[in-house]
Structure formats: C-alpha cells, structure tokens
Short mmCIF file of C-alpha atoms in Angstrom, two decimals:
data_model
loop_
_atom_site.label_atom_id
_atom_site.label_comp_id
_atom_site.label_asym_id
_atom_site.label_seq_id
_atom_site.Cartn_x
_atom_site.Cartn_y
_atom_site.Cartn_z
CA VAL A 54 -18.07 49.64 -40.62
CA ASP A 55 -20.40 52.25 -42.09
CA ALA A 56 -23.83 53.10 -40.67
CA SER A 57 -25.60 50.71 -43.06
CA SER A 58 -23.33 47.80 -42.01
CA THR A 59 -22.81 46.96 -45.69
CA LEU A 60 -19.30 48.42 -45.97
CA GLY A 61 -16.47 47.24 -43.74
CA PHE A 62 -13.09 48.95 -44.16
CA ILE A 63 -10.14 46.74 -43.18
CA THR A 64 -6.70 48.34 -42.97
CA LEU A 65 -3.64 46.12 -43.45
CA ARG A 66 -0.46 46.33 -41.39
CA GLY A 67 1.88 46.26 -44.39
CA GLY A 68 -0.20 48.67 -46.45
CA GLY A 69 -3.35 48.47 -48.51
CA LEU A 70 -7.01 48.15 -47.57
CA LEU A 71 -9.95 45.83 -48.18
CA VAL A 72 -13.61 46.82 -48.32
CA VAL A 73 -16.00 43.99 -47.52
CA ASN A 74 -19.75 43.53 -47.32
CA PRO A 75 -20.31 42.14 -43.81
CA LYS A 76 -23.94 41.28 -44.58
CA ALA A 77 -23.06 38.95 -47.46
CA THR A 78 -22.88 35.21 -46.78
CA PRO A 79 -20.08 34.37 -47.08
CA MET A 80 -18.60 37.80 -46.42
CA GLN A 81 -17.53 39.30 -49.75
CA ILE A 82 -14.54 41.47 -50.67
CA ILE A 83 -15.91 44.26 -52.86
CA ALA A 84 -12.80 46.48 -53.18
CA GLU A 85 -9.04 46.09 -52.91
CA TYR A 86 -6.46 48.86 -52.49
CA ASP A 87 -2.70 48.40 -52.82
CA ARG A 88 0.00 49.71 -50.49
CA ASN A 89 0.82 52.60 -52.82
CA THR A 90 -2.75 53.86 -52.55
CA VAL A 91 -3.20 53.31 -48.80
CA ARG A 92 0.00 53.31 -46.79
CA GLY A 93 0.83 50.84 -44.04
CA ALA A 94 -0.18 50.69 -40.37
CA GLY A 95 -3.65 51.96 -41.14
CA PHE A 96 -5.74 52.11 -38.05
CA ALA A 97 -9.13 53.69 -37.73
CA GLY A 98 -12.21 54.64 -39.67
CA ALA A 99 -14.90 57.19 -38.83
CA GLN A 100 -17.99 58.05 -40.87
CA ALA A 101 -19.03 61.69 -41.15
CA ALA A 102 -21.03 63.74 -43.66
CA GLY A 103 -21.28 60.91 -46.20
CA ILE A 104 -17.57 60.03 -46.12
CA MET A 105 -15.55 57.30 -44.42
CA TYR A 106 -12.32 58.74 -43.01
CA VAL A 107 -9.42 56.29 -42.73
CA ASN A 108 -5.86 56.94 -41.64
CA SER A 109 -2.37 55.46 -41.91
CA GLY A 110 0.21 55.83 -39.16
CA GLY A 111 3.78 54.94 -38.38
CA GLY A 112 5.00 51.56 -37.28
CA SER A 113 7.04 49.55 -39.73
CA VAL A 114 10.83 49.60 -39.89
CA LEU A 115 10.66 51.01 -43.42
CA ASP A 116 8.04 53.62 -42.51
CA PRO A 117 8.37 54.38 -38.78
CA TYR A 118 6.57 57.75 -38.84
CA ARG A 119 3.50 58.72 -40.86
CA PHE A 120 0.32 60.76 -40.63
CA ASP A 121 -2.07 60.22 -43.54
CA VAL A 122 -5.83 60.81 -43.66
CA TYR A 123 -7.97 59.48 -46.54
CA ALA A 124 -11.57 60.13 -47.57
CA PHE A 125 -13.43 57.12 -49.01
CA PRO A 126 -16.88 57.38 -50.64
CA LEU A 127 -19.79 55.32 -49.36
CA SER A 128 -20.88 54.08 -52.79
CA GLY A 129 -19.42 52.68 -56.01
CA TYR A 130 -17.99 49.45 -54.60
CA SER A 131 -18.19 46.22 -56.58
CA ALA A 132 -16.19 43.01 -56.81
CA ALA A 133 -16.19 43.58 -60.58
CA ASN A 134 -14.14 46.79 -60.26
CA PHE A 135 -10.43 47.03 -60.93
CA PRO A 136 -8.21 47.53 -57.84
CA ASN A 137 -8.19 50.96 -56.20
CA ILE A 138 -11.72 51.77 -57.43
CA PRO A 139 -13.46 53.94 -56.27
CA ALA A 140 -10.42 56.09 -55.63
CA PRO A 141 -9.97 57.65 -52.19
CA LYS A 142 -8.78 61.21 -51.67
CA LEU A 143 -5.62 61.83 -49.68
CA LEU A 144 -6.64 64.77 -47.49
CA TYR A 145 -3.54 65.16 -45.34
CA SER A 146 -0.08 63.63 -45.42
CA ASP A 147 3.04 64.08 -43.30
CA ASP A 148 5.77 61.46 -43.22
CA GLY A 149 8.26 63.62 -41.37
CA ALA A 150 9.81 62.84 -38.01
CA GLU A 151 7.63 62.05 -34.99
CA ARG A 152 4.22 61.51 -36.57
CA ASP A 153 1.68 58.75 -35.96
CA SER A 154 -1.93 59.09 -37.07
CA HIS A 155 -4.12 56.98 -34.78
CA GLY A 156 -7.57 57.42 -33.19
CA LEU A 157 -10.36 59.38 -34.90
CA VAL A 158 -13.47 61.01 -33.44
CA VAL A 159 -16.29 62.94 -35.12
CA THR A 160 -17.60 66.15 -33.56
CA LYS A 161 -21.27 66.83 -33.01
CA ARG A 162 -23.20 67.55 -36.23
CA GLU A 163 -20.34 65.84 -38.14
CA ARG A 164 -18.66 69.13 -39.05
CA PHE A 165 -15.15 68.07 -38.08
CA VAL A 166 -13.06 64.94 -37.63
CA TRP A 167 -10.33 64.95 -35.01
CA VAL A 168 -7.34 62.69 -35.74
CA LEU A 169 -4.99 61.97 -32.84
CA ASP A 170 -1.21 61.78 -33.12
CA ARG A 171 0.33 59.52 -30.45
CA ASP A 172 3.89 60.66 -31.07
CA ARG A 173 3.52 64.43 -31.42
CA ASN A 174 0.67 64.49 -28.86
CA VAL A 175 -1.65 66.65 -30.94
CA ALA A 176 -5.01 66.39 -32.67
CA GLU A 177 -5.32 67.44 -36.30
CA ILE A 178 -8.80 68.74 -37.15
CA ILE A 179 -10.28 68.01 -40.58
CA ASP A 180 -13.17 70.09 -41.96
CA THR A 181 -15.74 67.66 -43.40
CA ASP A 182 -17.06 70.31 -45.82
CA THR A 183 -13.72 71.00 -47.50
CA GLY A 184 -11.46 68.12 -46.45
CA ALA A 185 -8.88 70.66 -45.27
CA ASN A 186 -6.80 70.44 -42.10
CA ILE A 187 -7.98 73.61 -40.36
CA ASN A 188 -6.35 73.41 -36.92
CA THR A 189 -3.92 71.57 -34.65
CA VAL A 190 -4.74 71.13 -30.95
CA ASP A 191 -1.66 70.73 -28.75
CA LEU A 192 -2.37 68.15 -26.04
CA ASN A 193 0.97 68.81 -24.36
CA LYS A 194 -0.65 71.90 -22.84
CA GLY A 195 -2.89 71.61 -19.80
CA GLY A 196 -1.38 68.43 -18.40
CA PRO A 197 1.68 66.17 -18.41
CA ALA A 198 3.72 66.10 -21.62
CA GLY A 199 4.09 62.95 -23.70
CA LEU A 200 0.60 61.53 -23.11
CA ALA A 201 0.46 59.37 -26.27
CA PRO A 202 -3.29 59.90 -26.99
CA ASP A 203 -4.62 56.67 -28.44
CA LEU A 204 -8.38 56.33 -29.00
CA ALA A 205 -11.19 58.80 -28.40
CA GLY A 206 -14.92 59.08 -27.80
CA ARG A 207 -17.24 62.10 -27.76
CA SER A 208 -19.72 63.01 -25.04
CA PRO A 209 -23.41 63.02 -26.09
CA SER A 210 -23.59 66.80 -25.73
CA GLY A 211 -20.50 67.22 -27.88
CA ASN A 212 -18.55 69.50 -25.56
CA ARG A 213 -16.10 66.87 -24.31
CA ILE A 214 -13.79 64.40 -26.02
CA PHE A 215 -12.44 61.57 -23.88
CA VAL A 216 -9.07 60.10 -24.84
CA SER A 217 -7.29 56.95 -23.69
CA LEU A 218 -3.66 57.64 -22.73
CA ARG A 219 -0.95 55.03 -23.09
CA GLY A 220 1.43 53.93 -20.34
CA PRO A 221 5.24 53.82 -19.99
CA ASN A 222 5.25 50.07 -20.74
CA PRO A 223 2.80 49.58 -23.63
CA LEU A 224 1.18 46.16 -23.87
CA SER A 225 0.59 46.46 -27.62
CA GLY A 226 1.74 48.53 -30.55
CA ASP A 227 5.16 49.81 -31.54
CA PRO A 228 6.92 51.12 -28.41
CA HIS A 229 8.48 54.09 -30.21
CA LEU A 230 4.93 55.35 -30.88
CA SER A 231 2.76 53.95 -28.09
CA THR A 232 4.84 54.79 -25.01
CA GLY A 233 3.11 57.41 -22.88
CA SER A 234 3.93 59.27 -19.68
CA THR A 235 0.64 59.02 -17.78
CA PRO A 236 -1.68 56.05 -18.40
CA GLY A 237 -5.32 56.94 -17.96
CA LEU A 238 -8.02 59.17 -19.39
CA GLY A 239 -7.68 62.63 -20.91
CA VAL A 240 -10.64 65.01 -20.97
CA ILE A 241 -10.67 67.61 -23.75
CA GLN A 242 -12.94 70.67 -23.76
CA VAL A 243 -14.29 71.18 -27.30
CA THR A 244 -14.45 74.84 -28.35
CA LYS A 245 -15.30 76.94 -31.40
CA ASN A 246 -18.08 74.55 -32.46
CA GLY A 247 -15.57 71.71 -32.84
CA ARG A 248 -12.83 73.70 -34.57
CA SER A 249 -10.60 73.71 -31.50
CA GLY A 250 -10.24 72.49 -27.95
CA LYS A 251 -7.98 72.22 -24.95
CA LEU A 252 -6.94 69.52 -22.52
CA LYS A 253 -8.90 70.11 -19.32
CA SER A 254 -7.75 67.25 -17.10
CA VAL A 255 -5.96 63.92 -16.94
CA ILE A 256 -7.31 61.09 -14.78
CA PRO A 257 -4.47 58.61 -14.18
CA ILE A 258 -4.84 54.88 -13.65
CA HIS A 259 -2.30 52.59 -12.03
CA ASN A 260 -1.30 48.95 -12.09
CA ILE A 261 1.94 48.58 -10.15
CA ASP A 262 3.52 45.13 -10.23
CA ALA A 263 5.63 43.40 -7.57
CA ASP A 264 8.76 45.13 -8.87
CA ARG A 265 7.08 48.54 -8.48
CA ILE A 266 6.84 48.98 -12.25
CA GLU A 267 3.84 50.75 -13.75
CA ARG A 268 2.00 48.32 -16.03
CA ALA A 269 -1.19 50.31 -16.64
CA ASP A 270 -1.73 50.97 -20.35
CA ALA A 271 -5.07 52.45 -21.40
CA HIS A 272 -6.02 51.57 -24.95
CA GLY A 273 -9.65 51.07 -25.96
CA ILE A 274 -12.35 53.55 -24.96
CA GLY A 275 -16.12 53.80 -25.32
CA VAL A 276 -18.58 56.44 -24.15
CA ARG A 277 -21.91 55.14 -22.86
CA LEU A 278 -24.89 56.80 -21.18
CA LYS A 279 -25.47 55.50 -17.67
CA GLU A 280 -29.12 54.96 -16.83
CA THR A 281 -30.01 56.95 -13.73
CA PRO A 282 -33.27 58.25 -12.21
CA ARG A 283 -32.61 61.52 -14.02
CA SER A 284 -32.02 59.89 -17.39
CA GLN A 285 -35.12 57.76 -16.98
CA GLY A 286 -37.05 60.97 -16.57
CA GLY A 287 -35.72 62.29 -19.85
CA ASP A 288 -32.75 64.34 -18.63
CA VAL A 289 -29.48 62.70 -19.67
CA SER A 290 -27.22 65.70 -19.05
CA GLY A 291 -24.85 65.84 -16.12
CA PRO A 292 -23.94 69.08 -14.36
CA GLU A 293 -21.06 69.75 -16.75
CA GLU A 294 -22.82 68.39 -19.83
CA GLU A 295 -25.84 70.69 -19.88
CA GLU A 296 -24.62 72.68 -22.87
CA ASP A 297 -23.27 71.57 -26.21
CA GLU A 298 -20.03 72.85 -27.72
CA ASP A 299 -21.76 75.82 -29.40
CA LYS A 300 -23.15 77.21 -26.14
CA GLU A 301 -19.99 76.31 -24.22
CA ASP A 302 -17.95 78.47 -26.58
CA ASP A 303 -20.47 81.33 -26.42
CA LYS A 304 -19.87 81.67 -22.66
CA ASN A 305 -16.60 83.48 -23.36
CA LYS A 306 -18.13 86.04 -25.74
CA PRO A 307 -18.77 89.56 -24.39
CA MET A 308 -22.39 90.54 -23.89
CA THR A 309 -23.76 93.22 -26.20
CA LYS A 310 -26.72 95.49 -25.68
CA LYS A 311 -29.73 95.01 -27.91
#
C-alpha cells in the first residue's frame, strides 16, 4: 500500500497484479495487469522517490527461478483504463538458474532499494534516480553460507538493515527457494550511503522438536523503536546507532589537513 493508502498493489501467485483503492467502499479494482506484464510469484512492494517497486520471484513448476523488479507510477490509475495501464517499467530481470527475488527495503533518504535473493543469498541494489542495478551485496560473506534472506527492515538511523533468515525446514514457501542454513536474524552494515553493505552478524534462533529436528523458521520482520528513558528524553539512538550510514562510511576515510 502506498503512503496515501489509496493504492494497494496485490501480486498474484500465477502471474499478474491488481491495483485497488483500499479507501473505496466497497474496495475497488482500479488497474489489472496480466501475467505477461507482471510475472508470477510476485511478492513485495516498497515505495521510494515517487515510485512503487514490485518484484516477481521463482516458485512455480513452469518458472522455478526468477528475479524481476518493476517500477510502478503512483498516479494514472482508473477502472476505466484498459488492462496494463499505466505501464510499469521492468528495471531488472534474470530468469537464470538459482534466482528468487523476495524482500525489499528502502535505504535512508530513499536513494536506493535493496532487493533480497533467497536462493543466491545476495541483495541487488537499485538506484531510485536511474532505475539501474548498481551493485550486488554478497550475504554469503561474513557468516554462514546459504542463509536464505527473506524479509528486511531498516534501522531508524539507516546504518543497519535487519534480515529474517529462513530455517532448514521452512514452514511456508517453496522449499527449493526458502530453505536456509541458519534460522534467525541477519544484521547488515550499510555503507557508501546505501550503495553497498556487508553482513556483520547472524543471531540464530532455535526450536528443536522431540525428534531433535530444527523447526525454527524466521519469516516476517518489523523494526520498531522501543520507548526507554533515553528515548523519552529525545535521544532514540543506541550506542551503535548514533551515526547514520553517511557518517558510518566516512569513518574509514583518511583524514586530510585543512
């Protein structure tokens, strides 16, 4: 749903997409897109810089691997339009082996959108100014391999991205895409003002059943500010959250004399 709550983007498992007006009574479909325009197993949407970013991933027997990212406008929708109007832009597409576009997260100041790949264990970074894929962050480095990063949330300061990591026995989703090695939470350090990052740590969770089988399977994630005496006094930054991603990246730059 966009920031105005007047546009809801609904991806369809078999392909296609509906745009609805959630504020209408009854709720009204104001745009329809076919499966040739928006591929199947679409998952997430994220609004940034006046655009709604939507993706399509792998999943179906006929299309087991896919990584597509679309840019939809935030105006021009009407039930009177023909299908596939207004037209989205396909920003990035890869239907090769071992690809699955899944969770999206917007960096601070909405300059970049990170799109997670559960199968390849990377994050593709989209520039919101140009729509170009400008970098790939390898999440196999800095922790266990095969994490299956699912959904993500950004810290208020912008210098951390928190990622849910799937387990070895996924409770939902297609197993060939959602099976991970270490269920829990991944913490990514954002660098280069959102253009890059690195996996800093993995916090595992466990749910061992009577047969000693790991059943933990992190999926949803949400970042919330916890009200503390410090935050009530106006300071909502923790010890590691005092600086945003710009200042965090500047720490590694050599000092120059003025």
